[in-house]
XYZ file of C-alpha atoms in Angstrom:
660
model
C 31.669 -22.209 41.796
C 34.782 -20.437 43.075
C 34.773 -17.959 40.208
C 31.104 -17.173 40.790
C 31.721 -16.571 44.509
C 34.720 -14.316 43.861
C 32.874 -12.420 41.141
C 29.798 -11.830 43.271
C 32.043 -10.668 46.113
C 33.597 -8.125 43.762
C 30.190 -6.897 42.593
C 29.004 -6.605 46.210
C 32.109 -4.633 47.203
C 31.671 -2.322 44.237
C 27.986 -1.755 44.956
C 28.504 -1.225 48.670
C 31.462 1.102 48.156
C 29.500 3.124 45.589
C 26.449 3.570 47.809
C 28.404 4.452 50.947
C 30.759 6.674 48.938
C 27.861 8.596 47.392
C 26.244 9.083 50.798
C 29.463 10.266 52.458
C 30.348 12.580 49.578
C 26.867 14.139 49.640
C 26.834 14.617 53.413
C 30.414 15.872 53.457
C 29.789 18.358 50.652
C 26.536 19.508 52.254
C 27.988 20.018 55.745
C 31.532 20.984 54.771
C 32.960 17.991 56.655
C 36.353 17.630 54.951
C 37.248 14.540 56.976
C 34.165 12.777 55.698
C 34.975 13.806 52.137
C 38.479 12.384 52.462
C 36.955 8.982 53.085
C 35.784 9.113 49.469
C 39.264 8.065 48.407
C 39.003 4.863 50.417
C 35.546 4.103 49.054
C 36.764 4.777 45.495
C 39.583 2.287 46.010
C 37.046 -0.200 47.336
C 34.893 0.272 44.235
C 37.932 -0.173 41.996
C 39.035 -3.267 43.906
C 35.563 -4.754 43.553
C 35.512 -4.102 39.799
C 38.979 -5.617 39.297
C 38.069 -8.619 41.438
C 34.923 -9.252 39.383
C 36.803 -8.885 36.078
C 39.601 -11.207 37.218
C 37.009 -13.778 38.282
C 35.287 -13.571 34.890
C 38.524 -13.799 32.918
C 39.652 -16.712 35.066
C 36.362 -18.442 34.389
C 36.758 -17.909 30.640
C 40.386 -19.036 30.569
C 39.718 -22.151 32.669
C 36.454 -22.841 30.771
C 34.352 -22.798 33.921
C 31.039 -23.765 32.336
C 29.361 -23.670 35.735
C 28.901 -19.963 34.920
C 26.019 -19.384 32.521
C 27.935 -16.548 30.849
C 30.930 -18.787 30.093
C 28.601 -21.511 28.819
C 27.083 -18.908 26.498
C 30.245 -17.312 25.045
C 33.125 -19.603 26.031
C 34.641 -22.515 24.176
C 37.668 -24.752 24.550
C 38.482 -24.101 20.874
C 38.441 -20.294 20.972
C 41.915 -18.725 20.518
C 43.367 -17.126 23.641
C 42.994 -13.497 22.522
C 39.335 -13.862 21.599
C 38.691 -15.942 24.696
C 39.827 -12.962 26.799
C 37.823 -10.568 24.609
C 34.758 -12.796 25.043
C 34.196 -11.004 28.347
C 32.702 -8.040 26.478
C 31.162 -10.007 23.621
C 27.751 -10.307 25.289
C 25.469 -8.233 27.510
C 26.512 -9.068 31.068
C 30.225 -8.904 30.292
C 29.840 -5.553 28.573
C 28.262 -4.108 31.730
C 31.175 -5.555 33.708
C 33.646 -3.814 31.382
C 31.663 -0.577 31.755
C 31.906 -0.826 35.569
C 35.652 -1.486 35.371
C 36.302 1.565 33.191
C 33.979 3.724 35.301
C 35.711 2.726 38.539
C 39.042 3.560 36.901
C 37.807 7.067 36.107
C 36.470 7.403 39.660
C 39.870 6.543 41.122
C 41.607 8.904 38.688
C 39.355 11.774 39.788
C 39.821 11.055 43.497
C 43.607 10.895 43.111
C 43.750 13.965 40.872
C 41.725 16.107 43.297
C 42.958 14.634 46.570
C 44.100 18.095 47.693
C 40.739 19.730 46.947
C 38.338 17.705 49.058
C 37.495 20.872 50.980
C 35.810 22.224 47.855
C 32.062 21.366 47.865
C 32.068 21.345 44.036
C 34.538 18.447 44.039
C 32.515 16.724 46.750
C 29.279 16.855 44.772
C 31.116 15.722 41.616
C 32.393 12.667 43.503
C 28.879 12.036 44.781
C 27.585 12.001 41.199
C 30.339 9.602 40.095
C 29.653 7.259 43.002
C 25.936 7.316 42.133
C 26.663 6.368 38.511
C 28.893 3.535 39.738
C 26.130 2.342 42.052
C 23.717 2.102 39.135
C 25.977 -0.098 37.016
C 27.029 -2.315 39.911
C 23.340 -2.541 40.773
C 22.637 -3.854 37.260
C 25.197 -6.606 37.826
C 23.743 -7.417 41.220
C 20.287 -7.711 39.639
C 19.056 -8.228 36.078
C 22.510 -8.284 34.424
C 24.314 -10.667 36.757
C 27.389 -12.032 34.909
C 27.988 -14.687 37.595
C 24.688 -16.517 37.329
C 25.146 -20.296 37.473
C 24.351 -22.633 34.592
C 21.220 -24.733 34.802
C 22.030 -28.417 35.261
C 23.397 -30.401 33.546
C 26.573 -28.365 33.111
C 27.732 -28.464 29.456
C 31.127 -29.917 28.618
C 31.841 -27.138 26.114
C 30.345 -23.936 24.775
C 29.758 -22.348 21.357
C 32.271 -19.531 21.783
C 31.601 -15.886 20.923
C 29.535 -14.878 17.910
C 31.638 -15.829 14.840
C 31.605 -12.190 13.702
C 33.316 -11.269 16.984
C 36.251 -13.655 16.723
C 37.567 -13.261 13.194
C 39.357 -9.910 13.539
C 41.873 -8.619 16.063
C 40.022 -5.289 16.388
C 37.443 -7.088 18.524
C 40.037 -7.040 21.305
C 40.551 -3.253 21.096
C 37.487 -1.542 19.614
C 35.039 -2.077 22.552
C 37.459 -1.111 25.384
C 38.557 2.065 23.582
C 34.954 2.956 22.768
C 34.041 2.464 26.428
C 36.922 4.706 27.524
C 35.218 7.420 25.494
C 31.632 6.600 26.430
C 32.303 6.251 30.147
C 34.780 9.135 30.210
C 31.976 11.654 29.752
C 30.828 10.741 33.265
C 33.595 12.940 34.676
C 32.693 16.293 33.039
C 29.018 15.511 33.653
C 29.721 14.967 37.350
C 31.554 18.284 37.628
C 28.756 20.043 35.767
C 26.333 18.649 38.352
C 28.676 19.803 41.111
C 28.795 23.304 39.625
C 25.005 23.468 39.402
C 24.399 22.145 42.923
C 26.878 24.567 44.492
C 25.900 27.490 42.280
C 29.491 27.790 41.087
C 28.519 28.257 37.464
C 31.230 30.772 36.631
C 34.180 29.738 34.490
C 36.250 28.010 37.187
C 34.839 24.529 36.685
C 35.781 24.646 32.990
C 39.436 24.166 33.906
C 38.860 20.612 35.023
C 36.193 19.583 32.547
C 37.961 20.659 29.359
C 40.809 18.144 29.435
C 38.651 15.305 30.750
C 36.189 15.985 27.937
C 38.972 16.120 25.364
C 40.319 12.798 26.593
C 36.899 11.126 26.451
C 36.204 12.694 23.037
C 39.521 11.402 21.721
C 38.848 7.854 22.909
C 35.332 7.967 21.455
C 36.687 9.235 18.123
C 39.221 6.404 17.930
C 36.602 3.881 19.060
C 34.143 4.943 16.361
C 36.818 4.800 13.660
C 38.014 1.377 14.835
C 34.405 0.219 14.657
C 34.169 1.526 11.098
C 37.414 -0.244 10.225
C 36.119 -3.472 11.774
C 32.895 -3.184 9.771
C 34.882 -2.535 6.591
C 37.163 -5.522 7.047
C 34.733 -8.041 8.546
C 31.139 -7.626 7.375
C 31.859 -7.966 3.648
C 29.500 -5.297 2.341
C 32.301 -2.992 1.240
C 31.429 0.050 3.336
C 32.478 1.575 6.635
C 29.365 3.457 7.815
C 25.776 2.364 7.246
C 23.906 4.689 9.625
C 23.119 1.606 11.671
C 21.201 2.601 14.848
C 24.001 1.298 17.037
C 26.563 3.275 15.048
C 24.353 6.319 15.537
C 24.223 5.655 19.273
C 27.968 6.304 19.523
C 27.892 9.170 17.014
C 25.307 11.203 18.946
C 27.436 11.925 22.057
C 30.386 12.588 19.745
C 28.412 15.384 18.087
C 27.324 17.074 21.312
C 30.808 16.706 22.843
C 32.314 18.255 19.699
C 29.958 21.194 20.111
C 30.996 21.608 23.761
C 34.726 21.481 22.997
C 34.284 24.378 20.581
C 31.814 26.505 22.522
C 33.727 26.235 25.796
C 36.380 28.479 24.234
C 33.767 31.215 23.897
C 32.889 30.914 27.579
C 36.533 30.974 28.622
C 37.316 34.025 26.496
C 34.074 36.013 26.621
C 31.963 34.505 29.429
C 29.304 33.433 26.895
C 27.203 30.296 26.356
C 27.092 29.150 29.997
C 23.654 27.553 29.774
C 24.562 26.039 26.441
C 27.796 24.469 27.709
C 26.170 22.946 30.782
C 23.350 21.643 28.619
C 25.813 20.111 26.154
C 27.677 18.247 28.894
C 24.454 16.929 30.399
C 23.142 16.005 26.936
C 26.375 14.187 26.080
C 26.234 11.988 29.161
C 22.497 11.452 28.720
C 23.106 10.278 25.145
C 25.691 7.756 26.329
C 23.037 6.259 28.604
C 20.474 6.348 25.782
C 23.019 4.596 23.571
C 23.450 1.982 26.293
C 19.694 1.427 26.247
C 19.602 1.119 22.454
C 22.445 -1.389 22.304
C 21.658 -3.476 25.372
C 17.894 -3.556 25.763
C 17.219 -5.668 22.677
C 14.989 -3.030 21.047
C 17.207 -2.956 17.938
C 18.033 -5.626 15.396
C 21.670 -4.993 14.521
C 24.896 -6.908 14.130
C 26.319 -4.474 16.696
C 23.533 -4.828 19.273
C 23.101 -7.372 22.040
C 20.164 -9.734 22.341
C 17.002 -8.999 24.265
C 17.430 -8.517 28.004
C 15.647 -7.405 31.147
C 17.742 -4.308 31.799
C 15.942 -2.004 29.341
C 13.484 -0.544 31.900
C 16.270 0.091 34.410
C 18.448 1.921 31.869
C 15.601 4.016 30.467
C 14.608 4.872 34.042
C 18.172 5.972 34.809
C 18.196 8.016 31.594
C 14.969 9.733 32.664
C 16.385 10.580 36.097
C 19.514 12.087 34.516
C 17.537 14.225 32.075
C 15.081 15.477 34.699
C 17.839 16.191 37.223
C 19.916 18.075 34.649
C 17.014 20.150 33.373
C 15.835 20.894 36.913
C 19.267 22.051 38.095
C 19.818 24.239 35.032
C 16.386 25.828 35.505
C 17.107 26.334 39.213
C 20.360 28.171 38.475
C 18.959 30.127 35.551
C 19.656 33.548 37.055
C 23.310 32.761 37.711
C 23.816 31.363 34.206
C 23.293 34.639 32.428
C 26.200 35.283 30.084
C 28.560 38.134 30.856
C 29.464 38.694 27.194
C 27.600 39.097 23.952
C 28.306 38.824 20.254
C 29.619 42.135 18.936
C 29.798 41.225 15.240
C 28.780 38.436 12.904
C 32.342 38.213 11.572
C 33.825 37.159 14.910
C 35.091 33.945 16.401
C 32.378 33.754 19.040
C 29.710 34.062 16.329
C 31.383 31.240 14.410
C 31.345 29.064 17.539
C 27.660 29.807 18.068
C 26.854 28.812 14.467
C 28.927 25.642 14.785
C 27.034 24.761 17.961
C 23.741 25.188 16.129
C 24.978 22.923 13.317
C 26.233 20.225 15.698
C 22.934 20.356 17.593
C 20.956 20.144 14.349
C 23.087 17.212 13.215
C 22.489 15.425 16.519
C 18.734 16.065 16.287
C 18.608 14.694 12.731
C 20.475 11.536 13.707
C 18.453 11.080 16.901
C 15.175 11.511 15.032
C 16.102 8.980 12.375
C 17.274 6.505 15.018
C 14.476 6.761 17.579
C 11.464 7.521 15.351
C 11.038 3.889 14.172
C 11.093 2.720 17.796
C 8.424 5.240 18.782
C 6.198 4.205 15.869
C 6.622 0.541 16.753
C 5.764 1.224 20.407
C 2.661 3.275 19.528
C 1.295 1.365 16.531
C 2.924 -2.033 16.732
C 4.220 -1.719 13.168
C 7.896 -1.756 12.315
C 9.299 0.848 9.928
C 12.859 1.729 8.998
C 14.610 5.002 8.275
C 17.245 4.168 5.702
C 20.493 5.595 4.489
C 18.929 8.019 1.959
C 17.385 10.040 4.803
C 20.651 10.309 6.727
C 22.735 11.104 3.647
C 20.285 13.729 2.451
C 20.325 15.463 5.823
C 23.995 14.968 6.681
C 25.578 16.246 3.457
C 24.493 19.916 3.730
C 25.289 20.014 7.459
C 28.707 18.494 6.818
C 29.461 21.032 4.095
C 28.392 23.857 6.400
C 30.729 22.571 9.137
C 33.618 22.432 6.661
C 32.841 26.029 5.703
C 33.107 27.077 9.339
C 36.373 25.163 9.707
C 37.718 27.205 6.791
C 36.618 30.526 8.298
C 36.537 30.292 12.107
C 40.317 29.908 12.755
C 41.056 33.157 10.914
C 38.404 35.224 12.713
C 39.450 37.400 15.667
C 37.401 37.805 18.808
C 34.772 40.575 18.965
C 35.072 42.115 15.507
C 37.380 42.672 12.563
C 37.839 44.807 9.499
C 37.037 43.633 5.985
C 40.631 44.209 4.913
C 41.959 41.924 7.650
C 39.497 39.174 6.751
C 40.448 39.361 3.074
C 44.111 39.059 3.971
C 43.557 36.073 6.273
C 41.283 34.318 3.792
C 44.096 34.112 1.257
C 45.447 30.844 2.670
C 41.998 29.244 2.787
C 41.236 30.267 -0.797
C 44.613 28.974 -1.963
C 43.996 25.652 -0.220
C 40.548 25.332 -1.777
C 41.905 26.075 -5.258
C 44.812 23.642 -4.918
C 42.706 20.720 -3.672
C 39.933 21.338 -6.197
C 42.440 21.522 -9.064
C 44.091 18.276 -7.934
C 40.702 16.570 -7.660
C 39.704 17.641 -11.175
C 43.052 16.507 -12.604
C 42.554 13.076 -11.054
C 39.065 12.799 -12.531
C 36.685 14.200 -9.918
C 33.308 15.176 -11.343
C 30.030 16.411 -9.857
C 28.978 19.534 -7.987
C 28.625 18.160 -4.444
C 31.984 16.335 -4.323
C 33.693 19.328 -5.940
C 32.288 21.604 -3.232
C 33.337 19.105 -0.576
C 36.907 18.920 -1.899
C 37.146 22.716 -2.173
C 35.852 23.288 1.350
C 38.186 20.586 2.660
C 41.114 22.364 1.024
C 39.989 25.698 2.495
C 39.732 24.196 5.981
C 43.168 22.614 5.595
C 44.562 25.989 4.496
C 43.119 27.748 7.543
C 44.476 25.076 9.905
C 47.903 25.157 8.250
C 48.044 28.939 8.579
C 47.220 28.736 12.266
C 49.832 26.032 12.893
C 52.557 27.916 11.025
C 51.854 31.053 13.085
C 51.969 29.060 16.322
C 55.267 27.417 15.391
C 56.822 30.758 14.426
C 55.839 32.187 17.816
C 56.460 29.252 20.144
C 58.530 26.705 18.222
C 57.318 23.125 18.483
C 55.293 24.044 21.570
C 53.006 25.803 19.117
C 51.620 22.348 18.271
C 50.287 22.011 21.814
C 47.168 23.319 23.510
C 43.775 24.255 22.160
C 45.125 26.194 19.197
C 47.918 23.887 18.024
C 46.423 20.497 18.823
C 42.992 21.661 17.712
C 44.321 22.562 14.276
C 45.979 19.131 13.989
C 42.562 17.634 14.743
C 41.099 19.838 12.000
C 43.677 18.541 9.503
C 42.804 14.949 10.421
C 39.105 15.697 10.086
C 39.697 17.237 6.653
C 41.445 14.045 5.522
C 38.517 12.033 6.846
C 35.943 14.336 5.204
C 37.712 14.178 1.831
C 37.836 10.366 2.056
C 34.128 10.164 2.925
C 33.295 12.532 0.057
C 35.287 10.461 -2.407
C 33.795 7.201 -1.145
C 30.247 8.501 -1.370
C 30.672 9.926 -4.869
C 33.071 7.600 -6.647
C 32.972 4.129 -5.073
C 31.968 1.436 -7.558
C 30.434 -1.942 -6.818
C 29.630 -4.959 -8.984
C 29.026 -8.679 -8.596
C 31.065 -10.669 -11.093
C 31.037 -14.306 -12.116
C 34.679 -15.292 -12.412
C 35.687 -18.427 -14.270
C 39.044 -20.081 -13.549
C 41.850 -18.703 -15.682
C 39.753 -16.028 -17.438
C 40.738 -12.449 -16.461
C 38.012 -9.843 -16.084
C 38.576 -6.075 -16.097
C 36.491 -3.788 -13.882
C 37.152 -0.076 -13.270
C 40.637 -0.434 -14.684
C 41.560 -3.412 -12.477
C 42.227 -6.927 -13.780
C 40.925 -9.828 -11.702
C 41.620 -13.477 -12.384
C 40.206 -16.402 -10.409
C 42.925 -19.039 -10.065
C 41.698 -21.760 -7.692
C 40.310 -22.533 -4.234
C 41.898 -23.985 -1.147
C 40.962 -24.907 2.412
C 42.651 -24.235 5.740
C 41.661 -26.269 8.800
C 42.488 -24.608 12.107
C 41.877 -25.484 15.734
C 38.777 -23.324 15.962
C 37.576 -22.983 12.353
C 37.547 -24.258 8.820
C 38.340 -21.642 6.194
C 37.632 -22.044 2.475
C 39.324 -19.472 0.272
C 39.138 -18.241 -3.301
C 42.547 -17.338 -4.746
C 42.123 -14.293 -6.993
C 44.967 -12.510 -8.743
C 44.618 -8.716 -8.913
C 46.655 -6.765 -11.487
C 48.462 -9.984 -12.318
C 50.804 -9.848 -9.330
C 48.810 -9.528 -6.098
C 47.003 -12.553 -4.706
C 43.861 -11.873 -2.654
C 42.086 -14.568 -0.679
C 38.446 -13.746 0.186
C 37.195 -16.574 2.368
C 34.272 -18.263 4.058
C 34.843 -19.288 7.667
C 32.912 -21.736 9.807
C 33.783 -21.832 13.475
C 33.589 -24.989 15.549
C 30.385 -25.092 17.547
C 28.533 -22.810 15.121
C 26.590 -23.557 11.974
C 26.958 -19.947 10.792
C 29.249 -19.287 7.842
C 31.069 -15.966 7.987
C 32.490 -14.255 4.949
C 35.906 -12.624 5.271
C 36.758 -10.071 2.575
C 40.214 -9.513 1.127
C 41.478 -5.989 0.402
C 44.283 -4.616 -1.752
C 45.167 -1.219 -0.260
C 46.784 1.754 -1.964
C 46.951 5.493 -1.391
C 44.451 6.171 -4.180
C 41.888 3.364 -3.762
C 41.166 -0.078 -2.336
C 40.180 -3.143 -4.327
C 37.763 -4.991 -2.057
C 36.672 -8.592 -2.740
C 34.144 -10.705 -0.847
C 32.235 -13.918 -1.534
C 28.938 -15.356 -0.329
C 29.419 -18.878 -1.672
C 32.296 -20.995 -2.902
C 31.346 -23.897 -5.205
C 33.800 -26.730 -5.600
C 33.978 -26.232 -9.370
C 32.918 -23.790 -12.065
C 32.652 -20.008 -11.774
C 32.338 -18.179 -8.463
C 30.384 -15.045 -7.598
C 32.601 -12.250 -6.302
C 31.482 -8.875 -4.952
C 33.997 -6.280 -6.111
C 34.096 -2.817 -4.547
C 36.501 -0.090 -5.615
C 36.764 2.276 -2.639
C 38.675 5.516 -3.342
C 40.868 7.107 -0.656
C 39.901 4.542 1.995
C 43.396 4.683 3.515
C 42.920 8.428 4.017
C 39.981 7.682 6.303
C 42.045 5.645 8.759
C 45.045 7.979 8.448
C 42.814 10.979 9.154
C 41.525 9.249 12.267
C 45.089 8.680 13.471
C 45.885 12.368 12.904
C 42.764 13.346 14.876
C 43.891 11.119 17.754
C 47.346 12.739 17.677
C 45.796 16.203 17.652
C 43.610 15.350 20.632
C 46.659 14.230 22.612
C 48.460 17.460 21.700
C 45.390 19.505 22.717
C 45.420 18.067 26.220
C 48.993 19.253 26.816
C 49.090 23.004 27.614
C 51.424 25.056 25.459
C 52.250 27.265 28.440
C 51.808 27.315 32.182
C 48.791 29.184 33.582
C 49.692 32.575 34.952
C 47.695 31.880 38.094
C 46.649 28.519 39.529
C 42.966 27.742 39.389
C 41.270 28.285 42.757
C 38.078 26.322 42.803
C 37.572 26.854 46.524
C 36.347 30.396 45.945
C 32.880 30.645 44.433
C 33.705 33.656 42.277
C 37.191 32.622 41.207
C 37.958 32.984 37.521
C 40.505 30.435 36.374
C 43.194 31.144 33.832
C 43.603 28.430 31.245
C 46.028 28.184 28.388
C 44.399 30.351 25.767
C 46.838 30.641 22.852
C 47.749 34.038 21.480
C 45.880 33.422 18.261
C 42.711 32.877 20.246
C 43.166 36.049 22.279
C 44.347 38.505 19.656
C 43.669 40.702 17.610
C 42.591 43.347 15.280
C 45.883 43.869 13.483
C 47.361 41.422 10.974
């Protein structure tokens, strides 16, 4: 009872602080009352305190096994290990909304503290109003249909089932959702400032100063969160893959695509004053897609291992999504005259043209994924029949778009702004061509065959060559500081993405899968690997019983694919075993484990899988480097003047150049 009271108090404080904060920020921004705007800091702290209080109450309830709370009775258990007991807070619907509110309130406080000296600026005031309004919505969900502190119906159970078995057999469960939420929720900040720019009419380039780094930070967290989710799927679900175009996977991929487009096209606006409508639309679309993803994963409309069960919050979330879309479109239409671009594309062979083409490709990619994800839901709603859009559709559409994006990555970094001569382009393309030739030759030597993978490897090598050229030039000019900023860090991200793209290409073209019947003591060779089933054993733990098959790989490495059954659950969960190497993974999983005789083993040979996770780590490093400026701005940004043009770190390579 105490935990429920404390939790509801926290939710009430968060909701009240959000509503009053939004009202004060709106009135203060509208009337220019700076004193009223300064109160926003106090209301933000109140919202943050309420969120922390609610989270502490929930974690205390889980740790003390307070089964008076319906949520704890649903996901808690006295036998769940401590780490997964803490992570159980975000293992089901109501707790996930609570985590969302905690992260959102943290961003709200960060914004208020960061801009504490700019409360006199109406743009900042309206941005805070938008953030408070978003907070009010999520706290309102917890005060209504998604109340995490609802009491258990009598009689109170003595124990609970614990989290879903799939959510307590890998340590990534403790890290993947919070990091993903840091990305998802982080897009609230640039969206709020975009709304502030539209409301105040300050749609020049000044507001880009503050949105770029916040967007990069959110994009980086989302990138890491998606890759951790892929890693979790690879190591837990037992099917031998890392991306299945599952609708819930797509829900996180969609805002990643539109945010990627914004991060690239914003450079064109900073340098040439172009793509203003497009950039505002991309920010609004990115945040809208995070809310749509929230609807898809939490309304119960999807059947997925990643999705939550059916709930009553679907109408509220889709209503909020509709309000966001209509408000964004209305404000952009209202400010249409002021959003006219100051610059134009002077030549096809220019960096701004490359950014425009990349934007079109990212938008097309997002449309393809959105169509394949939402179309079955629309058909089911209209006709009452359930259809599915499978992997062949997504692969068929994604491969040409992916190859086109790699082509742009190989060309765009070498293009100057405005226009260039053919001789200069030929000279700068040398590194890209050399990279393509080197990677393609290495792939052929190691046995790569087929047109599509060969093109993918060649384009990956060309993109790596272009990024390496850019980095070497930066380092020659600025030393190690050349690794920082949009140019340096961005090229590190490109190198990580190339590693990831090469790994995905290899996995799609050359992975091999078979189901073998292994008899004890009789080695079997598949794809050049020797597997020998030795015996079985059983491990009894506090929270589970694990039965394992002991399989020798290459005669010297023992793998132990297992079946786990958690206490309180009748579900048996398969746990694969993986032998990693730089060239390929040997992946073993089992669906059944008889006490004697042969066993059925699913064997997957996954080439370059380690490159996928390494590429993700390099992308995360590059994002961190991108956020750090490689030089100080020549003039401080002055957002208090409507027509101020802010100076951001634009590296020399981005600003130059018609001479080699």
